[in-house]
Short mmCIF file of C-alpha atoms in Angstrom, two decimals:
data_model
loop_
_atom_site.label_atom_id
_atom_site.label_comp_id
_atom_site.label_asym_id
_atom_site.label_seq_id
_atom_site.Cartn_x
_atom_site.Cartn_y
_atom_site.Cartn_z
CA UNK A 1011 -19.14 23.11 10.81
CA UNK A 1012 -20.36 21.97 14.18
CA UNK A 1013 -17.82 19.97 16.16
CA UNK A 1014 -19.93 19.05 19.15
CA UNK A 1015 -20.92 15.57 17.98
CA UNK A 1016 -24.51 16.65 17.26
CA UNK A 1017 -25.85 16.99 13.70
CA UNK A 1018 -25.15 20.38 12.14
CA UNK A 1019 -28.13 22.73 12.10
CA UNK A 1020 -29.50 24.17 8.86
CA UNK A 1021 -27.82 27.50 9.59
CA UNK A 1022 -24.51 25.78 10.26
CA UNK A 1023 -24.74 23.83 7.01
CA UNK A 1024 -25.54 26.99 5.08
CA UNK A 1025 -22.63 28.80 6.71
CA UNK A 1026 -20.28 25.96 5.76
CA UNK A 1027 -21.58 25.99 2.18
CA UNK A 1028 -20.95 29.73 1.98
CA UNK A 1029 -17.46 29.31 3.41
CA UNK A 1030 -16.70 26.74 0.72
CA UNK A 1031 -18.18 28.92 -2.01
CA UNK A 1032 -15.99 31.83 -0.93
CA UNK A 1033 -12.95 29.56 -0.64
CA UNK A 1034 -13.38 28.10 -4.12
CA UNK A 1035 -13.93 31.55 -5.60
CA UNK A 1036 -10.75 32.79 -3.94
CA UNK A 1037 -8.83 29.75 -5.19
CA UNK A 1038 -10.00 30.34 -8.77
CA UNK A 1039 -8.97 34.00 -8.62
CA UNK A 1040 -5.58 33.12 -7.17
CA UNK A 1041 -5.01 30.60 -9.94
CA UNK A 1042 -6.13 32.97 -12.69
CA UNK A 1043 -3.75 35.62 -11.34
CA UNK A 1044 -0.99 33.13 -10.48
CA UNK A 1045 -0.82 35.14 -7.29
CA UNK A 1046 -2.41 35.25 -3.83
CA UNK A 1047 -2.64 39.04 -3.83
CA UNK A 1048 -6.34 39.41 -4.75
CA UNK A 1049 -8.16 41.65 -2.28
CA UNK A 1050 -11.04 40.63 -0.05
CA UNK A 1051 -13.23 43.09 -1.95
CA UNK A 1052 -12.50 41.40 -5.26
CA UNK A 1053 -13.29 37.96 -3.86
CA UNK A 1054 -16.52 39.31 -2.39
CA UNK A 1055 -17.54 40.83 -5.74
CA UNK A 1056 -17.25 37.43 -7.39
CA UNK A 1057 -19.26 35.65 -4.69
CA UNK A 1058 -21.76 38.46 -4.24
CA UNK A 1059 -21.26 39.05 -0.52
CA UNK A 1060 -20.18 42.04 1.50
CA UNK A 1061 -16.68 42.26 3.02
CA UNK A 1062 -18.24 42.16 6.49
CA UNK A 1063 -19.75 38.77 5.59
CA UNK A 1064 -16.35 37.56 4.45
CA UNK A 1065 -14.74 38.62 7.72
CA UNK A 1066 -17.52 37.01 9.73
CA UNK A 1067 -16.25 33.69 8.39
CA UNK A 1068 -12.57 34.55 7.89
CA UNK A 1069 -10.98 36.97 10.38
CA UNK A 1070 -8.07 37.51 7.96
CA UNK A 1071 -7.85 36.92 4.22
CA UNK A 1072 -5.34 34.09 4.51
CA UNK A 1073 -7.90 31.98 6.39
CA UNK A 1074 -9.94 31.68 3.19
CA UNK A 1075 -8.01 28.53 2.21
CA UNK A 1076 -8.90 26.65 5.40
CA UNK A 1077 -12.25 25.25 4.15
CA UNK A 1078 -10.45 23.70 1.17
CA UNK A 1079 -7.94 21.98 3.43
CA UNK A 1080 -10.71 20.92 5.83
CA UNK A 1081 -12.70 19.38 2.98
CA UNK A 1082 -9.75 17.29 1.86
CA UNK A 1083 -9.01 16.35 5.47
CA UNK A 1084 -12.57 15.22 6.13
CA UNK A 1085 -12.42 12.91 3.12
CA UNK A 1086 -9.16 11.43 4.40
CA UNK A 1087 -10.71 10.87 7.81
CA UNK A 1088 -13.68 9.09 6.21
CA UNK A 1089 -11.33 6.68 4.42
CA UNK A 1090 -9.64 5.87 7.74
CA UNK A 1091 -12.93 5.49 9.58
CA UNK A 1092 -14.49 3.26 6.91
CA UNK A 1093 -11.54 0.88 6.71
CA UNK A 1094 -12.28 -2.71 7.68
CA UNK A 1095 -10.38 -4.45 10.45
CA UNK A 1096 -8.67 -6.71 7.93
CA UNK A 1097 -7.74 -3.98 5.44
CA UNK A 1098 -4.01 -3.47 5.07
CA UNK A 1099 -2.96 -0.43 7.12
CA UNK A 1100 -0.45 0.78 4.53
CA UNK A 1101 -3.01 0.57 1.71
CA UNK A 1102 -5.58 2.47 3.76
CA UNK A 1103 -3.14 5.24 4.71
CA UNK A 1104 -1.95 5.67 1.12
CA UNK A 1105 -5.53 5.77 -0.17
CA UNK A 1106 -6.59 8.21 2.54
CA UNK A 1107 -4.03 10.76 1.46
CA UNK A 1108 -3.85 10.26 -2.30
CA UNK A 1109 -7.16 9.16 -3.84
CA UNK A 1110 -9.18 12.37 -3.56
CA UNK A 1111 -7.03 14.53 -5.85
CA UNK A 1112 -7.24 12.29 -8.96
CA UNK A 1113 -10.87 11.45 -8.17
CA UNK A 1114 -11.80 15.10 -8.64
CA UNK A 1115 -10.03 15.14 -11.99
CA UNK A 1116 -8.21 18.37 -11.13
CA UNK A 1117 -4.70 17.14 -10.47
CA UNK A 1118 -2.96 20.04 -12.20
CA UNK A 1119 -5.34 22.59 -10.69
CA UNK A 1120 -4.63 21.26 -7.22
CA UNK A 1121 -0.91 21.19 -7.90
CA UNK A 1122 -0.89 24.79 -9.15
CA UNK A 1123 -2.87 25.92 -6.11
CA UNK A 1124 -0.53 24.09 -3.73
CA UNK A 1125 2.45 25.72 -5.45
CA UNK A 1126 0.98 29.14 -4.67
CA UNK A 1127 0.26 28.16 -1.07
CA UNK A 1128 3.75 26.81 -0.47
CA UNK A 1129 5.41 29.94 -1.84
CA UNK A 1130 3.69 32.23 0.66
CA UNK A 1131 4.67 31.96 4.33
CA UNK A 1132 1.25 32.83 5.78
CA UNK A 1133 -0.67 30.43 3.56
CA UNK A 1134 1.95 27.72 4.04
CA UNK A 1135 1.61 28.03 7.81
CA UNK A 1136 -2.13 27.47 7.52
CA UNK A 1137 -1.51 24.32 5.51
CA UNK A 1138 0.94 23.08 8.12
CA UNK A 1139 -1.44 23.91 10.99
CA UNK A 1140 -4.30 22.13 9.25
CA UNK A 1141 -2.25 18.94 9.01
CA UNK A 1142 -2.13 18.74 12.78
CA UNK A 1143 -5.90 18.26 12.85
CA UNK A 1144 -5.42 14.86 11.24
CA UNK A 1145 -3.17 13.48 13.97
CA UNK A 1146 -6.07 12.44 16.20
CA UNK A 1147 -7.97 10.42 13.56
CA UNK A 1148 -4.74 8.80 12.37
CA UNK A 1149 -3.88 7.79 15.95
CA UNK A 1150 -7.36 6.30 16.37
CA UNK A 1151 -6.94 4.33 13.14
CA UNK A 1152 -3.51 2.99 14.13
CA UNK A 1153 -4.58 2.21 17.70
CA UNK A 1154 -7.17 -0.23 16.38
CA UNK A 1155 -4.42 -2.22 14.69
CA UNK A 1156 -1.21 -1.66 16.62
CA UNK A 1157 -0.09 -1.50 20.21
CA UNK A 1158 0.70 2.20 20.61
CA UNK A 1159 1.11 2.01 24.37
CA UNK A 1160 -0.32 4.39 26.93
CA UNK A 1161 2.39 7.05 27.03
CA UNK A 1162 1.04 10.12 25.25
CA UNK A 1163 4.24 10.87 23.35
CA UNK A 1164 4.81 7.38 21.97
CA UNK A 1165 1.09 6.90 21.28
CA UNK A 1166 0.85 10.05 19.14
CA UNK A 1167 4.28 9.85 17.50
CA UNK A 1168 3.33 7.48 14.62
CA UNK A 1169 0.49 9.78 13.56
CA UNK A 1170 2.82 12.78 13.64
CA UNK A 1171 5.23 10.87 11.41
CA UNK A 1172 2.38 10.07 8.99
CA UNK A 1173 1.41 13.75 8.84
CA UNK A 1174 5.00 14.82 8.25
CA UNK A 1175 5.48 12.17 5.56
CA UNK A 1176 2.36 13.40 3.76
CA UNK A 1177 3.63 16.98 3.88
CA UNK A 1178 7.01 15.95 2.51
CA UNK A 1179 5.47 13.87 -0.28
CA UNK A 1180 3.13 16.66 -1.36
CA UNK A 1181 5.92 19.23 -1.44
CA UNK A 1182 7.88 16.92 -3.75
CA UNK A 1183 4.78 16.40 -5.90
CA UNK A 1184 4.37 20.14 -6.33
CA UNK A 1185 7.99 20.36 -7.42
CA UNK A 1186 8.11 17.44 -9.89
CA UNK A 1187 4.46 17.06 -10.93
CA UNK A 1188 4.39 13.27 -11.00
CA UNK A 1189 1.36 12.07 -9.02
CA UNK A 1190 2.32 8.41 -9.38
CA UNK A 1191 5.59 9.22 -7.63
CA UNK A 1192 3.57 10.87 -4.86
CA UNK A 1193 1.74 7.60 -4.22
CA UNK A 1194 5.03 5.69 -4.33
CA UNK A 1195 6.57 8.13 -1.85
CA UNK A 1196 3.56 7.82 0.46
CA UNK A 1197 3.71 4.03 0.32
CA UNK A 1198 7.44 4.00 1.07
CA UNK A 1199 6.88 6.25 4.09
CA UNK A 1200 3.87 4.31 5.38
CA UNK A 1201 5.72 1.01 5.10
CA UNK A 1202 8.54 2.44 7.20
CA UNK A 1203 6.18 3.85 9.84
CA UNK A 1204 3.80 0.89 10.06
CA UNK A 1205 6.68 -1.57 9.96
CA UNK A 1206 8.01 -0.12 13.19
CA UNK A 1207 4.77 -0.83 15.07
CA UNK A 1208 3.76 -3.97 16.94
CA UNK A 1209 0.35 -5.43 16.03
CA UNK A 1210 -2.29 -5.49 18.73
CA UNK A 1211 -2.71 -8.85 20.46
CA UNK A 1212 -5.46 -10.86 18.82
CA UNK A 1213 -8.68 -10.32 20.76
CA UNK A 1214 -10.37 -13.53 22.02
CA UNK A 1215 -13.37 -13.07 19.73
CA UNK A 1216 -11.13 -12.55 16.70
CA UNK A 1217 -9.07 -15.64 17.63
CA UNK A 1218 -12.30 -17.66 17.86
CA UNK A 1219 -13.38 -16.39 14.44
CA UNK A 1220 -10.06 -17.52 12.96
CA UNK A 1221 -10.46 -21.00 14.44
CA UNK A 1222 -14.02 -21.21 13.12
CA UNK A 1223 -12.90 -20.19 9.63
CA UNK A 1224 -10.43 -23.07 9.59
#
């Protein structure tokens, strides 16, 4: 999908829809086989596209999972972006990284798919790489609420900790299968991370609003 800030063109939207269609087809085959070994040709037969079309969107077969990760990530980013100034940061972070799976009603499907991904080094690396794309939006969310400073390392560190905590929580979820414990683990981690941050000074206009409310 276009990343230039302009609206996606019709061709770009169609390309993204095809990428998702191929990705979901591949996921379903992987789950049916309980294996990631299905060939590109087999995936293409299911979708009804030629292998050259597949490789136009995915240079190597392992990249076929990236649209699925990107879709989940975009939903998480929307939760962060839509949060109100007065919304609790911990609640928002937990919701951003845990509400989409049960909302789709495919908790066990997602867990089985993640189990396959985590068992294969190449697919696992793609999951880990994808997580890094969320660091920027998380930093932007936290910077609106906390004083992250101006040093690049310290400014980005909390977001990196959030990403790592999410990874760790999801790995444990795949192993034990208890989604409620996933949310508890995420909350525990977010409380630790957010609790280490200093709130931003109250802006003059916000201070005036508080006085007016009284």
